[in-house]
Tab-separated table of C-alpha atoms in Angstrom:
chain	number	residue	atom	x	y	z
A	1	UNK	CA	89.390	152.627	205.308
A	2	UNK	CA	91.331	155.820	205.797
A	3	UNK	CA	94.147	157.234	203.690
A	4	UNK	CA	97.443	156.128	205.235
A	5	UNK	CA	98.494	159.722	205.513
A	6	UNK	CA	97.518	161.374	208.780
A	7	UNK	CA	95.168	164.297	208.623
A	8	UNK	CA	97.074	167.555	209.019
A	9	UNK	CA	95.935	170.415	211.355
A	10	UNK	CA	93.512	172.865	209.833
A	11	UNK	CA	95.101	176.142	208.980
A	12	UNK	CA	93.905	179.157	211.005
A	13	UNK	CA	93.730	182.512	209.096
A	14	UNK	CA	93.983	185.503	211.277
A	15	UNK	CA	92.934	188.873	209.954
A	16	UNK	CA	94.971	191.642	211.591
A	17	UNK	CA	93.809	195.292	211.603
A	18	UNK	CA	96.713	197.677	211.098
A	19	UNK	CA	96.205	200.938	212.984
A	20	UNK	CA	99.598	202.569	212.977
A	21	UNK	CA	99.331	205.926	211.157
A	22	UNK	CA	102.634	205.501	209.391
A	23	UNK	CA	101.423	202.377	207.544
A	24	UNK	CA	99.941	202.976	204.073
A	25	UNK	CA	96.422	201.568	203.950
A	26	UNK	CA	95.799	198.678	201.533
A	27	UNK	CA	93.452	199.780	198.695
A	28	UNK	CA	89.927	198.425	199.002
A	29	UNK	CA	90.264	196.550	195.632
A	30	UNK	CA	93.445	194.748	196.802
A	31	UNK	CA	91.688	193.836	200.091
A	32	UNK	CA	88.812	192.242	198.170
A	33	UNK	CA	91.125	190.278	195.917
A	34	UNK	CA	92.974	188.971	198.984
A	35	UNK	CA	89.777	187.980	200.809
A	36	UNK	CA	88.292	186.213	197.773
A	37	UNK	CA	91.518	184.464	196.616
A	38	UNK	CA	90.615	181.271	198.348
A	39	UNK	CA	87.119	179.809	198.709
A	40	UNK	CA	86.194	176.677	200.599
A	41	UNK	CA	83.169	174.586	201.326
A	42	UNK	CA	82.889	171.933	204.030
A	43	UNK	CA	85.638	169.319	203.463
A	44	UNK	CA	88.312	171.672	202.147
A	45	UNK	CA	90.933	173.943	203.763
A	46	UNK	CA	94.412	175.289	203.173
A	47	UNK	CA	95.859	171.897	204.095
A	48	UNK	CA	93.246	169.255	203.269
A	49	UNK	CA	90.652	167.910	200.877
A	50	UNK	CA	88.241	165.276	202.297
A	51	UNK	CA	86.839	162.783	199.862
A	52	UNK	CA	84.122	160.201	200.624
A	53	UNK	CA	83.466	156.813	199.067
A	54	UNK	CA	81.633	153.526	199.631
A	55	UNK	CA	82.464	150.216	198.044
A	56	UNK	CA	81.852	146.546	198.963
A	57	UNK	CA	84.964	145.324	200.809
A	58	UNK	CA	82.806	142.472	202.091
A	59	UNK	CA	79.701	140.623	200.911
A	60	UNK	CA	78.879	138.901	197.635
A	61	UNK	CA	80.727	141.268	195.307
A	62	UNK	CA	83.736	141.988	197.547
A	63	UNK	CA	86.018	141.548	194.467
A	64	UNK	CA	85.116	145.162	193.713
A	65	UNK	CA	86.750	146.285	196.974
A	66	UNK	CA	90.099	146.447	195.254
A	67	UNK	CA	88.839	149.560	193.371
A	68	UNK	CA	88.594	151.453	196.636
A	69	UNK	CA	92.044	150.262	197.641
A	70	UNK	CA	93.470	151.457	194.365
A	71	UNK	CA	91.868	154.880	194.862
A	72	UNK	CA	93.486	155.055	198.328
A	73	UNK	CA	96.842	154.086	196.853
A	74	UNK	CA	96.651	156.660	194.128
A	75	UNK	CA	95.782	159.418	196.500
A	76	UNK	CA	98.676	158.268	198.729
A	77	UNK	CA	100.926	158.756	195.674
A	78	UNK	CA	99.610	162.230	195.130
A	79	UNK	CA	100.080	163.163	198.829
A	80	UNK	CA	103.639	161.828	198.679
A	81	UNK	CA	104.244	164.144	195.715
A	82	UNK	CA	103.010	167.185	197.685
A	83	UNK	CA	99.274	166.879	197.365
A	84	UNK	CA	96.852	168.952	195.189
A	85	UNK	CA	98.025	172.600	195.124
A	86	UNK	CA	99.727	171.927	198.476
A	87	UNK	CA	96.675	170.211	200.040
A	88	UNK	CA	96.729	166.547	201.168
A	89	UNK	CA	93.753	164.216	200.286
A	90	UNK	CA	92.057	162.480	203.097
A	91	UNK	CA	90.188	159.569	201.537
A	92	UNK	CA	87.423	158.081	203.689
A	93	UNK	CA	86.282	154.844	202.126
A	94	UNK	CA	83.482	152.895	203.790
A	95	UNK	CA	82.335	149.275	203.352
A	96	UNK	CA	78.636	149.008	202.364
A	97	UNK	CA	78.779	145.274	201.692
A	98	UNK	CA	76.799	145.914	198.494
A	99	UNK	CA	73.702	146.635	200.529
A	100	UNK	CA	71.745	149.860	199.557
A	101	UNK	CA	70.572	150.387	203.080
A	102	UNK	CA	74.249	150.494	204.299
A	103	UNK	CA	75.075	152.705	201.332
A	104	UNK	CA	72.627	155.298	202.666
A	105	UNK	CA	73.965	154.933	206.150
A	106	UNK	CA	77.554	155.308	205.165
A	107	UNK	CA	76.895	158.293	202.787
A	108	UNK	CA	75.063	160.127	205.536
A	109	UNK	CA	77.863	159.601	207.984
A	110	UNK	CA	80.504	160.752	205.461
A	111	UNK	CA	78.513	163.842	204.481
A	112	UNK	CA	77.074	164.860	207.817
A	113	UNK	CA	79.558	163.585	210.393
A	114	UNK	CA	82.893	163.417	208.550
A	115	UNK	CA	82.225	166.567	206.430
A	116	UNK	CA	83.563	165.419	203.047
A	117	UNK	CA	83.677	167.834	200.189
A	118	UNK	CA	82.289	165.313	197.766
A	119	UNK	CA	81.489	161.630	197.227
A	120	UNK	CA	83.631	159.906	194.633
A	121	UNK	CA	83.574	156.589	192.820
A	122	UNK	CA	80.933	154.930	194.944
A	123	UNK	CA	80.012	151.538	193.522
A	124	UNK	CA	76.652	150.009	192.566
A	125	UNK	CA	73.596	151.105	190.672
A	126	UNK	CA	70.913	150.551	193.294
A	127	UNK	CA	73.384	151.759	195.937
A	128	UNK	CA	74.004	155.185	194.280
A	129	UNK	CA	70.335	155.448	193.372
A	130	UNK	CA	69.462	155.107	197.082
A	131	UNK	CA	71.442	158.383	197.800
A	132	UNK	CA	70.838	160.114	194.464
A	133	UNK	CA	68.155	162.548	195.568
A	134	UNK	CA	69.849	163.076	198.967
A	135	UNK	CA	73.086	164.153	197.365
A	136	UNK	CA	71.385	166.512	194.985
A	137	UNK	CA	69.150	168.025	197.658
A	138	UNK	CA	72.171	168.742	199.841
A	139	UNK	CA	74.124	169.961	196.702
A	140	UNK	CA	77.066	167.680	197.408
A	141	UNK	CA	78.922	166.307	194.333
A	142	UNK	CA	78.338	162.638	193.629
A	143	UNK	CA	81.190	162.305	191.188
A	144	UNK	CA	82.336	159.546	188.827
A	145	UNK	CA	80.088	156.854	190.254
A	146	UNK	CA	81.207	153.305	189.583
A	147	UNK	CA	78.215	152.189	187.649
A	148	UNK	CA	77.177	152.610	184.012
A	149	UNK	CA	73.490	153.404	184.592
A	150	UNK	CA	72.188	156.083	182.225
A	151	UNK	CA	70.581	158.014	185.106
A	152	UNK	CA	73.944	159.452	186.100
A	153	UNK	CA	74.084	161.648	182.962
A	154	UNK	CA	71.116	163.942	183.672
A	155	UNK	CA	72.514	167.456	184.506
A	156	UNK	CA	69.127	169.106	184.084
A	157	UNK	CA	67.396	167.170	186.860
A	158	UNK	CA	70.435	166.015	188.866
A	159	UNK	CA	73.170	168.598	188.466
A	160	UNK	CA	75.282	167.211	191.326
A	161	UNK	CA	75.692	163.663	189.947
A	162	UNK	CA	78.071	162.447	187.239
A	163	UNK	CA	78.929	159.010	185.894
A	164	UNK	CA	82.283	157.964	184.519
A	165	UNK	CA	82.283	154.725	182.542
A	166	UNK	CA	80.332	154.004	179.320
A	167	UNK	CA	76.693	153.329	179.991
A	168	UNK	CA	75.269	149.859	180.396
A	169	UNK	CA	72.719	150.574	177.725
A	170	UNK	CA	75.460	151.501	175.263
A	171	UNK	CA	77.157	148.186	175.973
A	172	UNK	CA	73.920	146.259	175.776
A	173	UNK	CA	73.177	147.767	172.357
A	174	UNK	CA	76.737	146.874	171.191
A	175	UNK	CA	76.239	143.254	172.059
A	176	UNK	CA	72.808	143.096	170.369
A	177	UNK	CA	74.022	144.874	167.182
A	178	UNK	CA	77.048	142.520	166.905
A	179	UNK	CA	74.784	139.506	167.257
A	180	UNK	CA	72.449	140.792	164.512
A	181	UNK	CA	75.371	141.463	162.265
A	182	UNK	CA	77.177	138.077	162.884
A	183	UNK	CA	74.448	135.697	163.908
A	184	UNK	CA	71.218	136.931	162.349
A	185	UNK	CA	69.342	133.739	163.367
A	186	UNK	CA	70.691	133.571	166.859
A	187	UNK	CA	68.617	132.121	169.721
A	188	UNK	CA	69.589	134.256	172.642
A	189	UNK	CA	69.552	133.369	176.339
A	190	UNK	CA	69.880	136.148	178.948
A	191	UNK	CA	71.110	135.759	182.548
A	192	UNK	CA	70.657	138.943	184.590
A	193	UNK	CA	71.005	140.195	188.103
A	194	UNK	CA	67.473	141.140	189.301
A	195	UNK	CA	68.064	144.802	190.105
A	196	UNK	CA	68.512	148.219	188.454
A	197	UNK	CA	71.974	147.113	187.153
A	198	UNK	CA	70.561	144.169	185.346
A	199	UNK	CA	67.509	146.017	184.013
A	200	UNK	CA	69.607	148.846	182.619
A	201	UNK	CA	71.763	146.447	180.656
A	202	UNK	CA	68.751	144.520	179.449
A	203	UNK	CA	67.154	147.778	178.144
A	204	UNK	CA	70.252	148.313	176.017
A	205	UNK	CA	70.041	144.761	174.635
A	206	UNK	CA	66.324	145.175	173.774
A	207	UNK	CA	66.976	148.553	172.116
A	208	UNK	CA	69.781	147.019	170.082
A	209	UNK	CA	67.612	144.208	168.869
A	210	UNK	CA	64.783	146.565	168.175
A	211	UNK	CA	61.769	144.798	166.524
A	212	UNK	CA	63.612	141.514	166.581
A	213	UNK	CA	63.967	141.401	170.323
A	214	UNK	CA	61.040	138.986	171.050
A	215	UNK	CA	62.149	136.803	168.125
A	216	UNK	CA	65.838	136.668	169.142
A	217	UNK	CA	65.581	136.307	172.921
A	218	UNK	CA	64.174	132.790	173.622
A	219	UNK	CA	64.749	132.659	177.433
A	220	UNK	CA	65.595	134.949	180.399
A	221	UNK	CA	66.744	133.901	183.823
A	222	UNK	CA	67.407	136.102	186.799
A	223	UNK	CA	69.305	135.769	190.130
A	224	UNK	CA	69.391	137.703	193.417
A	225	UNK	CA	72.537	139.098	194.836
A	226	UNK	CA	72.233	136.835	197.853
A	227	UNK	CA	71.776	133.633	195.901
A	228	UNK	CA	74.464	130.959	196.532
A	229	UNK	CA	74.847	129.985	192.903
A	230	UNK	CA	73.374	130.413	189.445
A	231	UNK	CA	73.683	126.701	188.598
A	232	UNK	CA	69.943	126.064	188.129
A	233	UNK	CA	69.631	129.115	185.880
A	234	UNK	CA	72.391	127.966	183.675
A	235	UNK	CA	70.839	124.473	183.274
A	236	UNK	CA	67.534	126.183	182.308
A	237	UNK	CA	69.285	128.431	179.724
A	238	UNK	CA	70.961	125.442	178.118
A	239	UNK	CA	67.656	123.589	178.033
A	240	UNK	CA	66.072	126.366	176.041
A	241	UNK	CA	68.175	125.444	172.965
A	242	UNK	CA	69.802	128.898	172.897
A	243	UNK	CA	73.028	129.220	170.934
A	244	UNK	CA	74.039	132.687	172.140
A	245	UNK	CA	74.371	133.873	175.750
A	246	UNK	CA	74.233	137.421	177.071
A	247	UNK	CA	75.573	137.267	180.650
A	248	UNK	CA	74.563	140.255	182.740
A	249	UNK	CA	76.178	139.259	186.021
A	250	UNK	CA	78.690	140.589	188.590
A	251	UNK	CA	82.074	138.823	189.178
A	252	UNK	CA	81.188	136.017	191.493
A	253	UNK	CA	78.203	134.950	189.406
A	254	UNK	CA	80.005	135.522	186.150
A	255	UNK	CA	82.735	133.061	187.220
A	256	UNK	CA	80.118	130.593	188.340
A	257	UNK	CA	78.245	130.799	185.047
A	258	UNK	CA	81.304	130.338	182.905
A	259	UNK	CA	82.360	127.313	184.887
A	260	UNK	CA	78.832	125.801	184.858
A	261	UNK	CA	78.465	126.230	181.135
A	262	UNK	CA	81.624	124.156	180.652
A	263	UNK	CA	80.489	121.490	183.208
A	264	UNK	CA	77.161	120.988	181.400
A	265	UNK	CA	78.666	121.040	177.900
A	266	UNK	CA	76.908	124.252	176.771
A	267	UNK	CA	79.041	126.226	174.341
A	268	UNK	CA	77.118	129.250	173.114
A	269	UNK	CA	78.542	132.432	171.699
A	270	UNK	CA	79.140	134.234	174.963
A	271	UNK	CA	78.792	137.943	175.645
A	272	UNK	CA	79.886	138.971	179.147
A	273	UNK	CA	79.256	142.437	180.607
A	274	UNK	CA	82.354	144.602	181.118
A	275	UNK	CA	81.885	144.873	184.867
A	276	UNK	CA	82.980	141.222	184.991
A	277	UNK	CA	85.764	141.161	182.331
A	278	UNK	CA	88.584	140.882	184.912
A	279	UNK	CA	90.918	138.012	183.989
A	280	UNK	CA	92.243	137.609	187.606
A	281	UNK	CA	88.970	138.092	189.468
A	282	UNK	CA	86.540	136.252	187.018
A	283	UNK	CA	88.151	134.260	184.320
A	284	UNK	CA	90.890	132.590	186.295
A	285	UNK	CA	88.428	131.340	189.003
A	286	UNK	CA	86.134	130.179	186.196
A	287	UNK	CA	89.070	128.407	184.395
A	288	UNK	CA	90.860	130.142	181.575
A	289	UNK	CA	90.106	127.305	179.159
A	290	UNK	CA	86.417	127.488	180.051
A	291	UNK	CA	86.490	131.232	179.295
A	292	UNK	CA	88.036	130.935	175.941
A	293	UNK	CA	85.968	132.737	173.359
A	294	UNK	CA	84.081	134.973	175.808
A	295	UNK	CA	83.425	138.399	174.333
A	296	UNK	CA	83.012	141.632	176.124
A	297	UNK	CA	83.222	145.358	175.543
A	298	UNK	CA	86.266	147.227	176.919
A	299	UNK	CA	87.277	150.877	177.267
A	300	UNK	CA	90.457	150.198	179.223
A	301	UNK	CA	93.854	148.715	178.296
A	302	UNK	CA	94.304	145.182	179.477
A	303	UNK	CA	97.640	145.078	181.486
A	304	UNK	CA	98.431	141.509	180.359
A	305	UNK	CA	97.918	142.285	176.670
A	306	UNK	CA	101.286	141.887	174.897
A	307	UNK	CA	100.445	144.864	172.654
A	308	UNK	CA	100.610	147.076	175.703
A	309	UNK	CA	104.075	145.837	176.838
A	310	UNK	CA	106.783	148.474	176.636
A	311	UNK	CA	104.360	151.406	176.417
A	312	UNK	CA	104.850	154.425	178.694
A	313	UNK	CA	101.185	154.104	179.709
A	314	UNK	CA	101.500	150.639	181.029
A	315	UNK	CA	104.967	151.334	182.522
A	316	UNK	CA	103.534	154.205	184.596
A	317	UNK	CA	100.637	152.059	185.839
A	318	UNK	CA	102.886	149.136	186.741
A	319	UNK	CA	105.304	151.433	188.646
A	320	UNK	CA	102.444	152.886	190.605
A	321	UNK	CA	101.102	149.490	191.540
A	322	UNK	CA	104.515	148.216	192.637
A	323	UNK	CA	105.194	151.225	194.875
A	324	UNK	CA	101.871	152.171	196.245
A	325	UNK	CA	99.688	149.008	195.999
A	326	UNK	CA	102.071	146.041	196.044
A	327	UNK	CA	99.373	143.657	197.462
A	328	UNK	CA	97.165	144.337	194.500
A	329	UNK	CA	97.181	142.368	191.300
A	330	UNK	CA	98.376	144.688	188.434
A	331	UNK	CA	96.693	142.487	185.916
A	332	UNK	CA	93.262	142.909	187.519
A	333	UNK	CA	91.244	145.261	185.358
A	334	UNK	CA	89.417	146.482	188.452
A	335	UNK	CA	92.616	148.095	189.600
A	336	UNK	CA	92.912	149.858	186.236
A	337	UNK	CA	89.407	151.327	186.862
A	338	UNK	CA	90.392	152.636	190.266
A	339	UNK	CA	93.683	154.103	188.946
A	340	UNK	CA	91.888	155.885	186.073
A	341	UNK	CA	89.007	157.181	188.129
A	342	UNK	CA	91.408	158.621	190.686
A	343	UNK	CA	93.414	160.309	187.941
A	344	UNK	CA	90.159	161.926	186.670
A	345	UNK	CA	89.307	163.306	190.114
A	346	UNK	CA	92.791	164.626	190.653
A	347	UNK	CA	92.540	166.558	187.371
A	348	UNK	CA	89.192	168.083	188.620
A	349	UNK	CA	90.781	169.130	191.905
A	350	UNK	CA	93.765	170.661	190.163
A	351	UNK	CA	91.572	172.619	187.846
A	352	UNK	CA	89.546	173.871	190.807
A	353	UNK	CA	92.648	175.566	192.123
A	354	UNK	CA	91.974	177.585	195.377
A	355	UNK	CA	88.189	177.661	194.776
A	356	UNK	CA	87.346	174.429	196.444
A	357	UNK	CA	83.638	174.941	196.562
A	358	UNK	CA	81.167	172.178	195.682
A	359	UNK	CA	79.746	174.360	192.839
A	360	UNK	CA	83.178	174.892	191.387
A	361	UNK	CA	83.975	171.142	191.633
A	362	UNK	CA	80.962	170.395	189.485
A	363	UNK	CA	81.883	173.154	187.060
A	364	UNK	CA	85.369	171.697	186.624
A	365	UNK	CA	84.004	168.153	186.334
A	366	UNK	CA	81.860	169.409	183.542
A	367	UNK	CA	84.747	170.835	181.607
A	368	UNK	CA	87.156	167.917	181.166
A	369	UNK	CA	89.067	166.777	178.071
A	370	UNK	CA	91.565	164.065	178.937
A	371	UNK	CA	93.551	161.236	177.356
A	372	UNK	CA	93.863	158.940	180.362
A	373	UNK	CA	96.921	156.719	179.900
A	374	UNK	CA	95.090	153.459	180.578
A	375	UNK	CA	92.053	154.082	178.420
A	376	UNK	CA	91.816	151.859	175.305
A	377	UNK	CA	93.699	153.463	172.319
A	378	UNK	CA	91.321	155.763	170.480
A	379	UNK	CA	89.071	156.394	173.509
A	380	UNK	CA	89.273	159.615	175.421
A	381	UNK	CA	87.334	161.306	178.227
A	382	UNK	CA	85.381	164.483	177.743
A	383	UNK	CA	82.544	166.308	179.511
A	384	UNK	CA	80.538	169.463	179.069
A	385	UNK	CA	77.830	171.475	180.875
A	386	UNK	CA	75.211	169.291	179.168
A	387	UNK	CA	77.308	166.160	178.849
A	388	UNK	CA	77.706	164.201	181.987
A	389	UNK	CA	78.885	160.938	180.237
A	390	UNK	CA	82.719	161.183	180.361
A	391	UNK	CA	83.535	158.037	178.361
A	392	UNK	CA	81.339	157.249	175.412
A	393	UNK	CA	83.127	154.571	173.358
A	394	UNK	CA	83.892	150.923	173.759
A	395	UNK	CA	85.773	148.295	171.864
A	396	UNK	CA	84.411	144.734	171.460
A	397	UNK	CA	87.006	142.170	172.513
A	398	UNK	CA	87.287	138.368	172.711
A	399	UNK	CA	89.291	136.350	175.248
A	400	UNK	CA	91.661	133.923	173.479
A	401	UNK	CA	92.690	131.852	176.528
A	402	UNK	CA	95.335	134.295	177.875
A	403	UNK	CA	94.260	137.785	176.841
A	404	UNK	CA	91.553	139.863	175.205
A	405	UNK	CA	92.002	140.669	171.486
A	406	UNK	CA	90.006	143.252	169.506
A	407	UNK	CA	86.996	141.912	167.499
A	408	UNK	CA	86.968	143.513	164.091
């Protein structure tokens, strides 16, 4: 999907040699300053900044495609306002159908054929892992990936890759610690996607339980991304006698699991991973009454939360959605993610100024301190040369049938 704004012509810079004797020569120092004032790598020019992305617009987790559409809408907003330091953003977003092989193919096309300056907000743990070494070997920024795997915060070994959201392990530990504090005798059932995404979350859960992990977790079930349903797994989880459910699943399967639990009369304390907290994409399809009591960890404001009504932060977001992405659901938290990620990248590009080199992009990405408007109150974004985890805090929340409310 291409940015709706047409790509402008590349500027041509002509260097003219002045030979008339009456003209005073420009001092050497001034010449050097003029020549080095602007610096570009592939994908940047006087008029354009080319940004690459892949996201599943089709396939089993196509609900995530709206994140890419929100990115495009926000960049359209920036272009309409004059661009970044006078340059328009060309956003090239490809559909990988949530297939790592296609993620590799699309990334190579974007980097080698389309000449993007950087990859931004690409979604999926296994999918970004498939191009992790490639991006670092080519020294192309792999910025603000849409996955909470801990591997994205390793500047020593992978200096061209940076995450964005809180890590899955942090969230998994948060769930386990809350269970130990509130249900010390809990019998825990775990449903997880059988890939790097699921395993990373599970590691956080195990770390949070510590020595009690084997005692607390009485059953684990996995599913594959291509499975039609998780109905049989849910029946097995109920049959274990578990009274607490940690649900490590993506939106389609999260909705299925919530509905199936209601159908079979299983009512455990339910912890749902934040990648599936969307009310419109997950809880509504599952049935809002069925989702009542579900807990998750949030780092973003919920647009439908009455406590956010009337705030300038929400007003700005809603105005953006109405003007630039009217087909999108403003209450879908996935759109809040896309909006906030795009704001983060725009700040990096603004800080980079006229030095739009890949090295400077990473330097600026590693020197951020921001209060993004749609981050949960009390949570901010900050990075450093040895800190590639921009958002480090989460708030445990519970769905009350209409909105998420903080869990004290």
